[in-house]
Short mmCIF file of C-alpha atoms in Angstrom, two decimals:
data_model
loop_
_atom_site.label_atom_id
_atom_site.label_comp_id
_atom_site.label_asym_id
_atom_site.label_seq_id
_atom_site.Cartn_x
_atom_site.Cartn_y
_atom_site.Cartn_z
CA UNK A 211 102.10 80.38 127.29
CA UNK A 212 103.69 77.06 128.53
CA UNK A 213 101.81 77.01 131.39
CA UNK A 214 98.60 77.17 129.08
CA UNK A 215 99.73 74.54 127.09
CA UNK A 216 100.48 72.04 129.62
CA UNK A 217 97.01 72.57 131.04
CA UNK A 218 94.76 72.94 128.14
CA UNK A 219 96.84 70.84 125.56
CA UNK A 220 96.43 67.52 126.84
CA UNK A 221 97.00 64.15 125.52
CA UNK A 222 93.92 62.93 125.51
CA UNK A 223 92.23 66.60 124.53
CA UNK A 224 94.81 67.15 121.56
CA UNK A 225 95.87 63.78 120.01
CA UNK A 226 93.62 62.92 117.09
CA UNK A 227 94.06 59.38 117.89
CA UNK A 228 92.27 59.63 121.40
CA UNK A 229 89.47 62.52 121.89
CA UNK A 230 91.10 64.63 119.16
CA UNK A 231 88.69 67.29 120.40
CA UNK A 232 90.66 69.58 117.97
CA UNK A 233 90.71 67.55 114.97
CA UNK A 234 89.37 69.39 111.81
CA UNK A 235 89.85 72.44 113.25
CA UNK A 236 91.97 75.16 112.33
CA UNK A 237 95.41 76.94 114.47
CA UNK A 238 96.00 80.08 113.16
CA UNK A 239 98.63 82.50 114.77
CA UNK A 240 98.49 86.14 114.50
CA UNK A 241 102.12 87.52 116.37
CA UNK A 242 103.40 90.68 116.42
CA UNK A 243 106.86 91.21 115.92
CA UNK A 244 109.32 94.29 116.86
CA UNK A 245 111.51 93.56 114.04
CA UNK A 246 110.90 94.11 110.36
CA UNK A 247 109.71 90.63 108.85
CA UNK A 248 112.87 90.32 106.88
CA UNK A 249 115.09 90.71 109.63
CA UNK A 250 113.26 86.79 110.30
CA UNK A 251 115.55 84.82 107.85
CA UNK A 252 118.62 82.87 107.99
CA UNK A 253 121.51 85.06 108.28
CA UNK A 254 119.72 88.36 109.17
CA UNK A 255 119.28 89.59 112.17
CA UNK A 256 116.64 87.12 114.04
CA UNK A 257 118.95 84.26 112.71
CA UNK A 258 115.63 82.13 112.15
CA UNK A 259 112.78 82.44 110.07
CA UNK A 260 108.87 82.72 110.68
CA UNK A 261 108.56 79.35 109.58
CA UNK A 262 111.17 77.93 111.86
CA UNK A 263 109.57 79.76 114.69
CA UNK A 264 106.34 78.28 113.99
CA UNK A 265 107.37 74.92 113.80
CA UNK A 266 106.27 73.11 116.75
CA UNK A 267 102.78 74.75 116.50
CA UNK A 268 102.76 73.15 112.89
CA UNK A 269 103.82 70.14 114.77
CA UNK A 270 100.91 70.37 117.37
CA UNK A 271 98.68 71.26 114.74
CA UNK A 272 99.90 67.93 112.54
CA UNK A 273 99.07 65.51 115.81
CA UNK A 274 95.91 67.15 116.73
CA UNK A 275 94.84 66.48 113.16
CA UNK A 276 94.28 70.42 112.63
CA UNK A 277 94.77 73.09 109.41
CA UNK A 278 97.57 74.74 110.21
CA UNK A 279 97.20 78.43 108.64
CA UNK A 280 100.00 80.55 107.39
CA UNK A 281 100.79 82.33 110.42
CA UNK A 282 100.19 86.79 110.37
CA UNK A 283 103.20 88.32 111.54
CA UNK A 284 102.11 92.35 112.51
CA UNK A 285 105.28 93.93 112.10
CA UNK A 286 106.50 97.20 114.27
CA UNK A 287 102.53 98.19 115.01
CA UNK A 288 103.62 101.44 117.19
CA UNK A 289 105.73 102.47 113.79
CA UNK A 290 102.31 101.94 111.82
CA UNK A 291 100.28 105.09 110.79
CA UNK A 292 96.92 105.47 109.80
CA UNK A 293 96.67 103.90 107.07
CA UNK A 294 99.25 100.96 107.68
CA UNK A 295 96.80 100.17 110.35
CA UNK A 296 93.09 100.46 108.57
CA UNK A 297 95.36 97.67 106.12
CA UNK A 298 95.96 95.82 109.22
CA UNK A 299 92.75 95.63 110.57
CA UNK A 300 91.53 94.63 107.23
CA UNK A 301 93.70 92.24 107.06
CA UNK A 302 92.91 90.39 110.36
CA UNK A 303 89.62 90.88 109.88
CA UNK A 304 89.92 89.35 106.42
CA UNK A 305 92.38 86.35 108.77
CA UNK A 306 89.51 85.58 111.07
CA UNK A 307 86.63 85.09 108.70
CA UNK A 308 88.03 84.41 105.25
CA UNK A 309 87.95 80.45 104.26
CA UNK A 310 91.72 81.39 102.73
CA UNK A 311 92.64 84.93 103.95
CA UNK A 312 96.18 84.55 101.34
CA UNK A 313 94.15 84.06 98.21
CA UNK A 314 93.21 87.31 96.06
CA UNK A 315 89.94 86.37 95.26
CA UNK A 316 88.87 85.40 98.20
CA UNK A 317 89.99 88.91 99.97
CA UNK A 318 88.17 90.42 97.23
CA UNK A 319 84.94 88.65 98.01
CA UNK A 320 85.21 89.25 101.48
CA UNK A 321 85.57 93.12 100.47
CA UNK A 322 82.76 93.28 97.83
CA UNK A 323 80.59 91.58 100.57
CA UNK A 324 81.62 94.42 102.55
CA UNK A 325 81.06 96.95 100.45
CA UNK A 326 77.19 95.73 99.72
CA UNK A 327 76.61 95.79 103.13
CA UNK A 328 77.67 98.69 103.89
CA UNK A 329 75.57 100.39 100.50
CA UNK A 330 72.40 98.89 101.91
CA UNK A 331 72.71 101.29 104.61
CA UNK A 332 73.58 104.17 102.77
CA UNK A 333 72.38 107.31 100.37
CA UNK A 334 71.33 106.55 97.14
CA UNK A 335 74.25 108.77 96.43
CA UNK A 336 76.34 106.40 98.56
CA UNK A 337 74.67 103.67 97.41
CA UNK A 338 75.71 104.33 93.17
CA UNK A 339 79.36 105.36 94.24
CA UNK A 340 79.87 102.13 96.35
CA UNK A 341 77.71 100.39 93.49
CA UNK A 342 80.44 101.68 91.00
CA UNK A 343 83.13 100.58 93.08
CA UNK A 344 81.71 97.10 93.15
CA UNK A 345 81.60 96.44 89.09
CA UNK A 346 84.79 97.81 88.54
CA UNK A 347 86.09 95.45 91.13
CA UNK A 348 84.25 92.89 89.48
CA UNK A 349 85.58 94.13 85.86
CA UNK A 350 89.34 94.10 86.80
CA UNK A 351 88.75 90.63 88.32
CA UNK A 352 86.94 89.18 84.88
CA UNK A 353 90.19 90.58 83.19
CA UNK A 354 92.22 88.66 86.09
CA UNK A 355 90.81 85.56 85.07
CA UNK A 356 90.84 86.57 81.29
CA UNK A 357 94.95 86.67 81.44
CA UNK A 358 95.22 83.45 83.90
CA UNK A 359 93.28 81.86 80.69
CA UNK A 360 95.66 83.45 78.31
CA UNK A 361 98.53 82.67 80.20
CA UNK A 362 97.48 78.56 80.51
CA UNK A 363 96.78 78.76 76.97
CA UNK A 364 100.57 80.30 76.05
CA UNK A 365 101.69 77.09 78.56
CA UNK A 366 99.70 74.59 76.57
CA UNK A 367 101.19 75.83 73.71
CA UNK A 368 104.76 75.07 74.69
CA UNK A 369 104.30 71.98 75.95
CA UNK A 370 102.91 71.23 72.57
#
């Protein structure tokens, strides 16, 4: 990895104030880890966190006038089943191509795009079940935004 960096992380390639070839662009870091994530924290086990870890690529990222993105730590992968793992792939999927791969609403966009997709090449039998799962998707997320409403409301009201 150093030796990468000292050849393709150049002054003049990286610093936003010469080329900045990399400026606007974003550094994300997917890792994998053979520790649980909370054994990354000051005083467990690691001694450090993620965040500490990460620092000097948020540093590089900072100078090269880049988005540093919340980093995905994959966590014990040979200790994953089945499942763990479809979640996984989802989730780096959802990483790579999402505009802000954290945010609920934009994973659930991402999946409901999915989803129609993947009913335009199905049954029509597949095609009303995946249909079904798409408006009550789209139902729980109007009464998502129904309660943030509520909830600024209650705020507003005790401010006064």
């Amino acid at each position: 990895m150093k030796h990468w960096e000292d050849e393709v992380l150049t002054r003049a390639f990286t610093y936003q104030n010469e080329q900045g070839i990399l400026r606007g662009k974003e550094l994300g870091i997917v890792t994998t880890l053979g520790y649980p994530v909370a054994e990354f924290a000051v005083g467990r086990q690691q001694g450090y966190s993620l965040s500490e870890i990460f620092t000097p690529y948020q540093a590089l990222a900072q100078q090269a006038g880049m988005k540093f993105l919340a980093p995905l730590p994959v966590s014990q992968f040979a200790y994953l089943d089945a499942p763990a793992r479809a979640r996984l792939l989802i989730r780096y999927q959802q990483y790579l191509t999402v505009q802000d791969p954290f945010r609920f609403a934009d994973q659930e966009n991402w999946l409901e795009e999915r989803l129609r997709k993947l009913a335009a090449k199905g049954t029509s039998a597949q095609q009303d079940q995946l249909n079904l799962i798409i408006e009550t998707m789209q139902h729980q997320q109007e009464k998502i935004e129904d309660l943030k409403w509520q909830v600024q409301l209650m705020r507003q009201a005790e401010e006064g």
